[in-house]
CSV table of C-alpha atoms in Angstrom, one decimal:
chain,number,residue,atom,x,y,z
A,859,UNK,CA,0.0,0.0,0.0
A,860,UNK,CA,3.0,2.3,0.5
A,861,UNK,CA,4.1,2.0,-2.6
A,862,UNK,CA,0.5,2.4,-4.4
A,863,UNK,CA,0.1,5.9,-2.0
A,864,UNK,CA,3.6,7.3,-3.3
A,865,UNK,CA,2.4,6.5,-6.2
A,866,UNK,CA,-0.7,8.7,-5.8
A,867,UNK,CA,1.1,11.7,-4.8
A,868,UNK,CA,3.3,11.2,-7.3
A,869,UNK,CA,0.5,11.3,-9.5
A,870,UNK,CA,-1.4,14.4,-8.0
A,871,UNK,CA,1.8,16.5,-7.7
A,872,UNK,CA,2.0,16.0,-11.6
A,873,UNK,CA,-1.2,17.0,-12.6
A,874,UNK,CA,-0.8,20.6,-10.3
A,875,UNK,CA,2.2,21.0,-12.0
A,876,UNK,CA,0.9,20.3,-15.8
A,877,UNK,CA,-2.8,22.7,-14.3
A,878,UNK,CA,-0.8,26.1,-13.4
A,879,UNK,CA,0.9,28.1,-15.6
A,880,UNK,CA,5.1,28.9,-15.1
A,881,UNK,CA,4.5,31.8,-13.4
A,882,UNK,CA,5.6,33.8,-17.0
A,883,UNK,CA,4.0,37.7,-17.4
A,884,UNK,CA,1.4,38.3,-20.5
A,885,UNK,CA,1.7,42.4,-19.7
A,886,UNK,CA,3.5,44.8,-18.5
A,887,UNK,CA,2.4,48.4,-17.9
A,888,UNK,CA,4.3,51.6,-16.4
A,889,UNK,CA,3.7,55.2,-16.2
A,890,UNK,CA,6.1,57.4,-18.5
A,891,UNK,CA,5.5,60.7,-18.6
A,892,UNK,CA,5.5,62.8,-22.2
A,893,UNK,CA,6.3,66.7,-22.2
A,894,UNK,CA,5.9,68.9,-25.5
A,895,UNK,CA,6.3,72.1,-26.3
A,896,UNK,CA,5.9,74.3,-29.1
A,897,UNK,CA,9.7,75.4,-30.3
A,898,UNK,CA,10.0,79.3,-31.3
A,899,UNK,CA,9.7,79.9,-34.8
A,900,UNK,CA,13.5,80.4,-35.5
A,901,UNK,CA,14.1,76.7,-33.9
A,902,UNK,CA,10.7,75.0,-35.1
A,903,UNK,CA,11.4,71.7,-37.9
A,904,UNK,CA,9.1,74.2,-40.4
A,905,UNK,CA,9.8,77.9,-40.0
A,906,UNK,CA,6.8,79.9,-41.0
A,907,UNK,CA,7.5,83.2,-40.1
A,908,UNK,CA,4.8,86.0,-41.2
A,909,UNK,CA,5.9,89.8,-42.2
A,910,UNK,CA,3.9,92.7,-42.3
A,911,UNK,CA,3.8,94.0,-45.5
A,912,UNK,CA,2.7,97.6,-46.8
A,913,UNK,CA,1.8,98.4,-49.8
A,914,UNK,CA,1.5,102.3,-51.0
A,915,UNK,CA,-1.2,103.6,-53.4
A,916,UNK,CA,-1.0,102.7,-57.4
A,917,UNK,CA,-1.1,99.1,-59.2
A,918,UNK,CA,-0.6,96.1,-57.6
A,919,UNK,CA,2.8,95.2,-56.2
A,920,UNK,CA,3.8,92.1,-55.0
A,921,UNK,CA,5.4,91.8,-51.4
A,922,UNK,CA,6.7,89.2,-49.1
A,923,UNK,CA,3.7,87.4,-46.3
A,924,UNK,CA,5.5,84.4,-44.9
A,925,UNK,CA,9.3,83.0,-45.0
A,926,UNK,CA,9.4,79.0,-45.1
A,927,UNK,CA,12.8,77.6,-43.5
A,928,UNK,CA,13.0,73.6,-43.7
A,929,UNK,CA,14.8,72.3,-40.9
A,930,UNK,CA,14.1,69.3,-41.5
A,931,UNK,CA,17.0,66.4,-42.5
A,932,UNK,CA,15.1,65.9,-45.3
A,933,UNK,CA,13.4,67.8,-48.6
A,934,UNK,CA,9.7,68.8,-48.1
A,935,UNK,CA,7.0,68.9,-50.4
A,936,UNK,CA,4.7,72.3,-49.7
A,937,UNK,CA,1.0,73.1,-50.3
A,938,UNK,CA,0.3,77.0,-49.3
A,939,UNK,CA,-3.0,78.4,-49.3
A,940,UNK,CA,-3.4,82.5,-48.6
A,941,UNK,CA,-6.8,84.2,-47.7
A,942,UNK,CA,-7.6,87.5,-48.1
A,943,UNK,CA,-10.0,89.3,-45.7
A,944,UNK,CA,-12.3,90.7,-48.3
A,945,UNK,CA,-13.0,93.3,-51.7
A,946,UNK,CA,-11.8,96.2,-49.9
A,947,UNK,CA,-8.3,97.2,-49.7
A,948,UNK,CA,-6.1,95.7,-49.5
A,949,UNK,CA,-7.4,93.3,-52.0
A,950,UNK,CA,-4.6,89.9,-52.7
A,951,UNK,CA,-5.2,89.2,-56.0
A,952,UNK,CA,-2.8,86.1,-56.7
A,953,UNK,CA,-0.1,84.5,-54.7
A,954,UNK,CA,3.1,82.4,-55.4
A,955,UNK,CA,5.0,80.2,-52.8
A,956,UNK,CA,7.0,77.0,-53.1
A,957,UNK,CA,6.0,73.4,-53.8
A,958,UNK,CA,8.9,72.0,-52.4
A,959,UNK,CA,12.2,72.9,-50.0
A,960,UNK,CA,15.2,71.6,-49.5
A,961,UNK,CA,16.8,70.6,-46.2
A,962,UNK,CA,17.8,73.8,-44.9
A,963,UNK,CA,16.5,76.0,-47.9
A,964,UNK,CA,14.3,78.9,-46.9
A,965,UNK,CA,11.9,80.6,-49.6
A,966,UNK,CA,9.4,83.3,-49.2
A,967,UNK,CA,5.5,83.1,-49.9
A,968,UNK,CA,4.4,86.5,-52.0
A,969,UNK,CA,1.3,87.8,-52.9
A,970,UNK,CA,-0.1,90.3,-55.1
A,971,UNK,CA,-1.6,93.2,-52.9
A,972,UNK,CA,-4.2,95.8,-54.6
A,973,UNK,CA,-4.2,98.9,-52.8
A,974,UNK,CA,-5.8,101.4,-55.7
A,975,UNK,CA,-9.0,101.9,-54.5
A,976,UNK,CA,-7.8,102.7,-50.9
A,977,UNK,CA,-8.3,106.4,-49.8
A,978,UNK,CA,-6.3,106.2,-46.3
A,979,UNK,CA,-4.3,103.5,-44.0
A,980,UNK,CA,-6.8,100.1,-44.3
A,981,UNK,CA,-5.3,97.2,-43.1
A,982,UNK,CA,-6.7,93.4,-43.2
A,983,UNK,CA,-5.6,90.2,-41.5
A,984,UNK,CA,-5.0,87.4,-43.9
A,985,UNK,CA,-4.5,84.0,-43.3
A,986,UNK,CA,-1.8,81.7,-44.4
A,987,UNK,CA,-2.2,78.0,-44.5
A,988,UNK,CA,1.1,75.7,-45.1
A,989,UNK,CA,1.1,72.3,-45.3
A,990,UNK,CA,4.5,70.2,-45.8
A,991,UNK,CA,5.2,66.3,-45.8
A,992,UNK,CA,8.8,64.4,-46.3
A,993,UNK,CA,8.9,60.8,-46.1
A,994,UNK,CA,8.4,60.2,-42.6
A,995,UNK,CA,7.1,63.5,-41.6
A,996,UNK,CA,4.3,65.8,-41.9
A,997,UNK,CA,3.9,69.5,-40.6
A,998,UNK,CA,0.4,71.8,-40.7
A,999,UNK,CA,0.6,75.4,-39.7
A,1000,UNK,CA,-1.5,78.6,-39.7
A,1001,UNK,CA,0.0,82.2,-39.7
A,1002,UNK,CA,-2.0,85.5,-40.0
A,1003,UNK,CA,-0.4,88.0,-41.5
A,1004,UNK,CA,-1.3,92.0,-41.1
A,1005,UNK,CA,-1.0,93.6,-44.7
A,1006,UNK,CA,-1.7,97.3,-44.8
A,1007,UNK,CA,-2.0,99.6,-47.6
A,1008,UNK,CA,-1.0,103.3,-46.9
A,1009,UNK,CA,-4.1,105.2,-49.2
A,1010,UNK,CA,-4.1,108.0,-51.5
A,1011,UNK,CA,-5.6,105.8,-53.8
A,1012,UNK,CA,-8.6,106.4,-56.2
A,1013,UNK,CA,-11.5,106.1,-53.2
């Protein structure tokens, strides 16, 4: 009988062992903590930095709203959209910007500025949307940019 009870616990002490797992972990979990913050414009991976243009009286003139600066280690494509405020002056009548920079390159965003019809100082905020993906990156961006026109226009 002593041998037929050792066999029995024997027995029983194999099927815990084959009923429990190996004590292994399925998941792990820990608290890191994440900080961002929004780099000055001189240091930011797409520099968009707005001027503030002013245009005098007589035909349309083209000026300078934004300078794009890449930072990136990589070239960029670039979609830029600009929004005038409205028909009065200054009215922006067309706009060229770049559809692509260079690592490092830098390239201005113009726009054609009517101030004819402007009897005094008018000023309008425009808007400036810039959009830019690489091959791993992607940057979207607003700027407003105050354009003024200094009158003696036609009224």
């Amino acid at each position: 009988m002593n041998r037929l009870r050792r066999l029995g616990v024997v027995a029983i002490a194999t099927l815990v062992l084959l009923t429990t797992g190996t004590g292994g972990v399925a998941t792990i979990s820990g608290d890191r903590s994440v900080e961002l913050a929004v780099a000055d414009e001189g240091e930011a991976y797409v520099g968009a930095e707005p001027a503030e243009p002013t245009v005098g009286a007589g035909p349309p003139e083209d000026v300078v709203v934004l300078t794009l600066t890449n930072r990136f280690e990589q070239p960029l494509t670039v979609d830029v959209t600009v929004r005038g405020d409205g028909p009065t002056p200054p009215v922006l009548q067309g706009y060229d910007a770049p559809d692509h920079l260079g690592t490092g390159e830098a390239a201005a965003v113009t726009a054609t500025v009517n101030c004819d019809a402007s009897p005094g100082t008018d000023t309008e905020t425009w808007t400036v949307g810039v959009s830019a993906t690489g091959d791993d990156v992607s940057v979207d961006t607003t700027r407003t940019v105050t354009v003024a026109c200094t009158g003696g226009g036609k009224g």
